[in-house]
CSV table of C-alpha atoms in Angstrom, one decimal:
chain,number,residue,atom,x,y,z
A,98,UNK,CA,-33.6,-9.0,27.5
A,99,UNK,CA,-34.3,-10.4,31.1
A,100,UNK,CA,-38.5,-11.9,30.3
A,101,UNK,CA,-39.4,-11.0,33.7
A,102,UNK,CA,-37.3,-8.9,36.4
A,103,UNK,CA,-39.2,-8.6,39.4
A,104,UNK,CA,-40.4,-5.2,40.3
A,105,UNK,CA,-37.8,-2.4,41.4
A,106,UNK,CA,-35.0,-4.0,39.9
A,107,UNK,CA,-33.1,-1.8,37.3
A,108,UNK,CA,-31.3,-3.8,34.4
A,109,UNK,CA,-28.6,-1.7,31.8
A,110,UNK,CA,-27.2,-3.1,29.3
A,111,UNK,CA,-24.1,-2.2,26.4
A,112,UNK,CA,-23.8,-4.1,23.4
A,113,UNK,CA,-20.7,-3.4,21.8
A,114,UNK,CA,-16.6,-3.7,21.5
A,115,UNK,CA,-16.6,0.6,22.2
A,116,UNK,CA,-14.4,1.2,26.2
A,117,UNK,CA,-16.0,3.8,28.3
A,118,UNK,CA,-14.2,5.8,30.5
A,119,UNK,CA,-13.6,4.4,34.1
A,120,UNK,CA,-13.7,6.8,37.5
A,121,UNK,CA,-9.7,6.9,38.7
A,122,UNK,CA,-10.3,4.5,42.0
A,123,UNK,CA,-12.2,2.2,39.5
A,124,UNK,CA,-9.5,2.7,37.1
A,125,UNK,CA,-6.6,1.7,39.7
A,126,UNK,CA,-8.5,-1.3,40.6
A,127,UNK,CA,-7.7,-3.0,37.3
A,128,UNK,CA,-4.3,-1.5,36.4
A,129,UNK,CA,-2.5,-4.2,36.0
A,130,UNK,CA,-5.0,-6.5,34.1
A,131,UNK,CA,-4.6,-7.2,30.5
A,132,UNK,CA,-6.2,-4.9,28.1
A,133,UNK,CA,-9.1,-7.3,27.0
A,134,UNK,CA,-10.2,-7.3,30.8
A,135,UNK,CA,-9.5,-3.5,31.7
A,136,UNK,CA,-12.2,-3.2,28.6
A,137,UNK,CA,-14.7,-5.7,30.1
A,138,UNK,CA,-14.5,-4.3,33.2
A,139,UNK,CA,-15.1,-0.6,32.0
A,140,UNK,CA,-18.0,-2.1,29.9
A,141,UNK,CA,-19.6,-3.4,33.2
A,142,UNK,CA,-18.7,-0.5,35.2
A,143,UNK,CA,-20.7,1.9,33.0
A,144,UNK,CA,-23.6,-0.4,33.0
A,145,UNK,CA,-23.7,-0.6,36.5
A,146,UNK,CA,-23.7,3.2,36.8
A,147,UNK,CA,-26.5,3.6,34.8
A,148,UNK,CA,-28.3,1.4,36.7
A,149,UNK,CA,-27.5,3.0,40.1
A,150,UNK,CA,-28.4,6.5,38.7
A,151,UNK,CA,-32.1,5.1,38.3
A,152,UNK,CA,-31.5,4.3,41.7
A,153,UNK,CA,-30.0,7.9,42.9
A,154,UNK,CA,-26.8,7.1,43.4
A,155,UNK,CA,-25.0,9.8,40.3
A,156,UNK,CA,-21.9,10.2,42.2
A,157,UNK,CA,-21.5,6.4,43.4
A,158,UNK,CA,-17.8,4.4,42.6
A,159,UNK,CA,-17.9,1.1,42.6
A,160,UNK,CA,-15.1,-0.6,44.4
A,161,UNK,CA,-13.9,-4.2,43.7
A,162,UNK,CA,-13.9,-6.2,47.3
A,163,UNK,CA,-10.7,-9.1,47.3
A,164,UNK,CA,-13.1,-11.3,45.8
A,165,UNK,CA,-13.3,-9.3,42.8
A,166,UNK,CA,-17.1,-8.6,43.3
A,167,UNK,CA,-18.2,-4.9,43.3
A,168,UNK,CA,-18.6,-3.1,45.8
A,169,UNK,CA,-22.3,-1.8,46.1
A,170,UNK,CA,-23.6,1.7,47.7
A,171,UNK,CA,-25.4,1.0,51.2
A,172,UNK,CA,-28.4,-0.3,50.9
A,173,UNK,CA,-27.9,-1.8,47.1
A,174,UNK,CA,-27.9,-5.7,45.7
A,175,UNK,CA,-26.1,-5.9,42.5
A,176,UNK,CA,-24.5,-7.6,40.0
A,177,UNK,CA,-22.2,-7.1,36.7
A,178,UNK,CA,-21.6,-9.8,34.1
A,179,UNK,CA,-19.8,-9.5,30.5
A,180,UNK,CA,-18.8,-11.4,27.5
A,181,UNK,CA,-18.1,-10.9,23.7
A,182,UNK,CA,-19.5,-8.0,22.6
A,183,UNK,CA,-22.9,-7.6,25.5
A,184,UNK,CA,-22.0,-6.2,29.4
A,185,UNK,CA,-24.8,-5.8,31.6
A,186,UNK,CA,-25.6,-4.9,35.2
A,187,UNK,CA,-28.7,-5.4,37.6
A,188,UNK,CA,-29.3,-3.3,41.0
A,189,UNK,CA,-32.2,-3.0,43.7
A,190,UNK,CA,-32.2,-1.8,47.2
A,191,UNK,CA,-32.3,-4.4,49.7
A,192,UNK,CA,-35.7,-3.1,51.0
A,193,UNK,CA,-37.3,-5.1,48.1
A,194,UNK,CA,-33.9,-8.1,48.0
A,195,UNK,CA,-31.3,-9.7,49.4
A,196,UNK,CA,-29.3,-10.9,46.8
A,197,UNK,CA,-28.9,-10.4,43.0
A,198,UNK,CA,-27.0,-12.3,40.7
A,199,UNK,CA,-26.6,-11.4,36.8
A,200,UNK,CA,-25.3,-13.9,34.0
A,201,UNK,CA,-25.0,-13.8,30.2
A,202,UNK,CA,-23.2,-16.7,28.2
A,203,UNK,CA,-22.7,-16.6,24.1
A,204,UNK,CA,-26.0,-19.0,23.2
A,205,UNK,CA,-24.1,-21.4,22.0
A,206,UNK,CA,-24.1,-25.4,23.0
A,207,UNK,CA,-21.3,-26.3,25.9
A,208,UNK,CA,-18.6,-28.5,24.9
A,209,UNK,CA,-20.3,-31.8,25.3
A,210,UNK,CA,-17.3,-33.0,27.6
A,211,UNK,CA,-18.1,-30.3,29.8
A,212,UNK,CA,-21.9,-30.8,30.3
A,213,UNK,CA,-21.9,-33.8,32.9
A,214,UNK,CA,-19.5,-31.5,35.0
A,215,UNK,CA,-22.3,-28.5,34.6
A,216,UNK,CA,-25.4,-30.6,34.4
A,217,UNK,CA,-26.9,-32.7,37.1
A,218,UNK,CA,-28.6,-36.3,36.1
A,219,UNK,CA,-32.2,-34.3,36.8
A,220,UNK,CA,-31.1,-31.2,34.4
A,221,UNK,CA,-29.5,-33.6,31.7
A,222,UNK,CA,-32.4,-36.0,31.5
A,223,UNK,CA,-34.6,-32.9,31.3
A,224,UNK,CA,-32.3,-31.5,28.6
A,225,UNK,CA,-32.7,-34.3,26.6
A,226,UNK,CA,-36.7,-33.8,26.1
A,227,UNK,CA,-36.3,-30.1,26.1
A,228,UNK,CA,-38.6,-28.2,23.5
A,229,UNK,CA,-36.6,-27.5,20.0
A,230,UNK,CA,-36.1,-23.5,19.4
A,231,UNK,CA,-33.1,-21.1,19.3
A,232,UNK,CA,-32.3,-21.2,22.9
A,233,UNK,CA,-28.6,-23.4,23.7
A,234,UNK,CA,-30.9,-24.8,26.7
A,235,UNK,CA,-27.6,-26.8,28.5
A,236,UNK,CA,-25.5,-23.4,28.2
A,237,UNK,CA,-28.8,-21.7,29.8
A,238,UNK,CA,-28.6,-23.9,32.4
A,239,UNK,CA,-25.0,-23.2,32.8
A,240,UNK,CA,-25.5,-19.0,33.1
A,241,UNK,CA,-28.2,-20.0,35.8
A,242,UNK,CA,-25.8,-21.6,38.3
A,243,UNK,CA,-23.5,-19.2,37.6
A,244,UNK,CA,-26.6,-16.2,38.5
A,245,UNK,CA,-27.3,-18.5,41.3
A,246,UNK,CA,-24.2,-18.1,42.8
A,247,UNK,CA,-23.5,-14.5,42.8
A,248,UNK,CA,-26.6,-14.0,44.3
A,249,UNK,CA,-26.0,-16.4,47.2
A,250,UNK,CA,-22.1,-15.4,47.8
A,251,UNK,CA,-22.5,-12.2,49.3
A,252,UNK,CA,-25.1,-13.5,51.9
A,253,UNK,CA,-23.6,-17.1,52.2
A,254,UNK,CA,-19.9,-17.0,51.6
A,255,UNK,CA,-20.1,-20.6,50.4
A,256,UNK,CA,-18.4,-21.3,46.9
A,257,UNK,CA,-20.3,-23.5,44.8
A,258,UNK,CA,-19.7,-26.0,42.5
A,259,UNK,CA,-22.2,-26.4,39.3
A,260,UNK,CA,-23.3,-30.0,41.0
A,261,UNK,CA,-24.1,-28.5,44.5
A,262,UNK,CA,-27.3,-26.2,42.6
A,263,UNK,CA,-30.3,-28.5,41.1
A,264,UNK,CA,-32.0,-26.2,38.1
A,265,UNK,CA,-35.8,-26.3,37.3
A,266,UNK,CA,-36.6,-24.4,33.9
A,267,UNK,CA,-40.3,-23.3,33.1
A,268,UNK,CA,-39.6,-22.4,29.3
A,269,UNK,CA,-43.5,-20.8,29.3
A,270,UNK,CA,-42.6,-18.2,31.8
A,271,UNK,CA,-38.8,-18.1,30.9
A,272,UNK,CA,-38.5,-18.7,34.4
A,273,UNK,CA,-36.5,-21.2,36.7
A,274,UNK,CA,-35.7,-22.3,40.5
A,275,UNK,CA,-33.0,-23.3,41.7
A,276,UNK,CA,-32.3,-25.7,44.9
A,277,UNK,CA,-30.1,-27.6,46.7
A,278,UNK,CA,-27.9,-24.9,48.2
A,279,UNK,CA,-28.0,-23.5,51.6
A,280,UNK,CA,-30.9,-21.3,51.2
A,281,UNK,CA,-34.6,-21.2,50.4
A,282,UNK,CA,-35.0,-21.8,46.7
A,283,UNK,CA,-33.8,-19.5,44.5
A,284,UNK,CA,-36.0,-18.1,41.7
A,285,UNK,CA,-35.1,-16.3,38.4
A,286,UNK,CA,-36.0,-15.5,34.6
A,287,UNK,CA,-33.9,-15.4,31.6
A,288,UNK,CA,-34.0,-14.3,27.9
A,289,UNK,CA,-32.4,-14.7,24.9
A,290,UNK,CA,-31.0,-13.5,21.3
A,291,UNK,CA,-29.3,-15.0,18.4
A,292,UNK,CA,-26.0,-13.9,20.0
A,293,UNK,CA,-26.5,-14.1,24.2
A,294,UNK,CA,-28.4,-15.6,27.0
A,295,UNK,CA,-29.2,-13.7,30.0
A,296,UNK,CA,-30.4,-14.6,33.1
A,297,UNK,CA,-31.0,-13.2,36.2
A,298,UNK,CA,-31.3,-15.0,40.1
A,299,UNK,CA,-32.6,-13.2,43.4
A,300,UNK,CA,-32.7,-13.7,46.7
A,301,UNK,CA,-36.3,-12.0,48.0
């Protein structure tokens, strides 16, 4: 779904409402979460292990740190993401880079009162020009920031907010860059289908 992953990173994704089965320490983790969420996180969990067995790891459990993020082997950069009825995950070994964030978002316009708290004046002026199709471009731009900063946390520790990250979309590439965070810029590439956008941010 993602138009262009750079090379060595493994993408899995699940469509569907069906629960897999969850390892016991994986299990624990989320006992005492509401049913809905114990189902999105098995969802993601089974993504991300079919991801990781490209990489080698069969046997690997995913812990959940007290931030909630997993828990990667040594050696791995991933991410998880999940929402009605799509879970996917996105892994690569930190010899190729340092950070990996994963997003989808139902494609499906934000609530206008929530796009100038998303949207910077750059993003929204470019939003307003942006080429007619089937792509929710300001709820794009919102999965970005939130890609963005899941592949920044684990290296930065800084908590974002959507104004603190400037998004630049290349809709001929399906390919964007983000700045304005404590970091070289961030690049990425996204995708999309009737139901979801995807999009995917790393850290080289």
């Amino acid at each position: 779904m993602i138009a262009a992953p750079p090379p060595g990173v493994v993408l899995a994704l699940r469509r569907g409402d069906e629960v897999p089965p969850l390892a016991a320490a994986e299990a624990d983790a989320i006992a005492d979460a509401a049913p809905i969420r114990r189902a999105e996180f098995a969802r993601g969990r089974a993504c991300a292990h079919a991801a990781l067995r490209t990489l080698g790891h069969d046997r690997a459990v995913i812990a959940r740190a007290p931030s909630r993020a997993p828990v990667w082997p040594p050696g791995v950069v991933g991410s998880i993401t999940h929402c009605a009825g799509l879970a996917a995950a996105a892994v690569a070994t930190t010899a190729i880079l340092r950070g990996l964030g994963l997003d989808a978002e139902p494609n499906q316009p934000l609530p206008p009162e929530v796009v100038p708290t998303v949207l910077v004046a750059a993003e929204r002026a470019w939003l307003a020009a942006a080429p007619a199709g089937a792509i929710a471009w300001d709820r794009l731009l919102f999965s970005i920031k939130e890609s963005v900063y899941k592949a920044q946390h684990p290296l930065t520790a800084r908590w974002l907010d959507f104004p603190d990250v400037t998004v630049a979309i290349d809709p001929t590439t399906a390919t964007f860059v983000a700045t304005g965070i404590d970091a070289p810029a961030i690049r990425g590439s996204y995708g999309a289908d009737a139901a979801h956008v995807m999009t995917l941010a790393w850290i080289d």
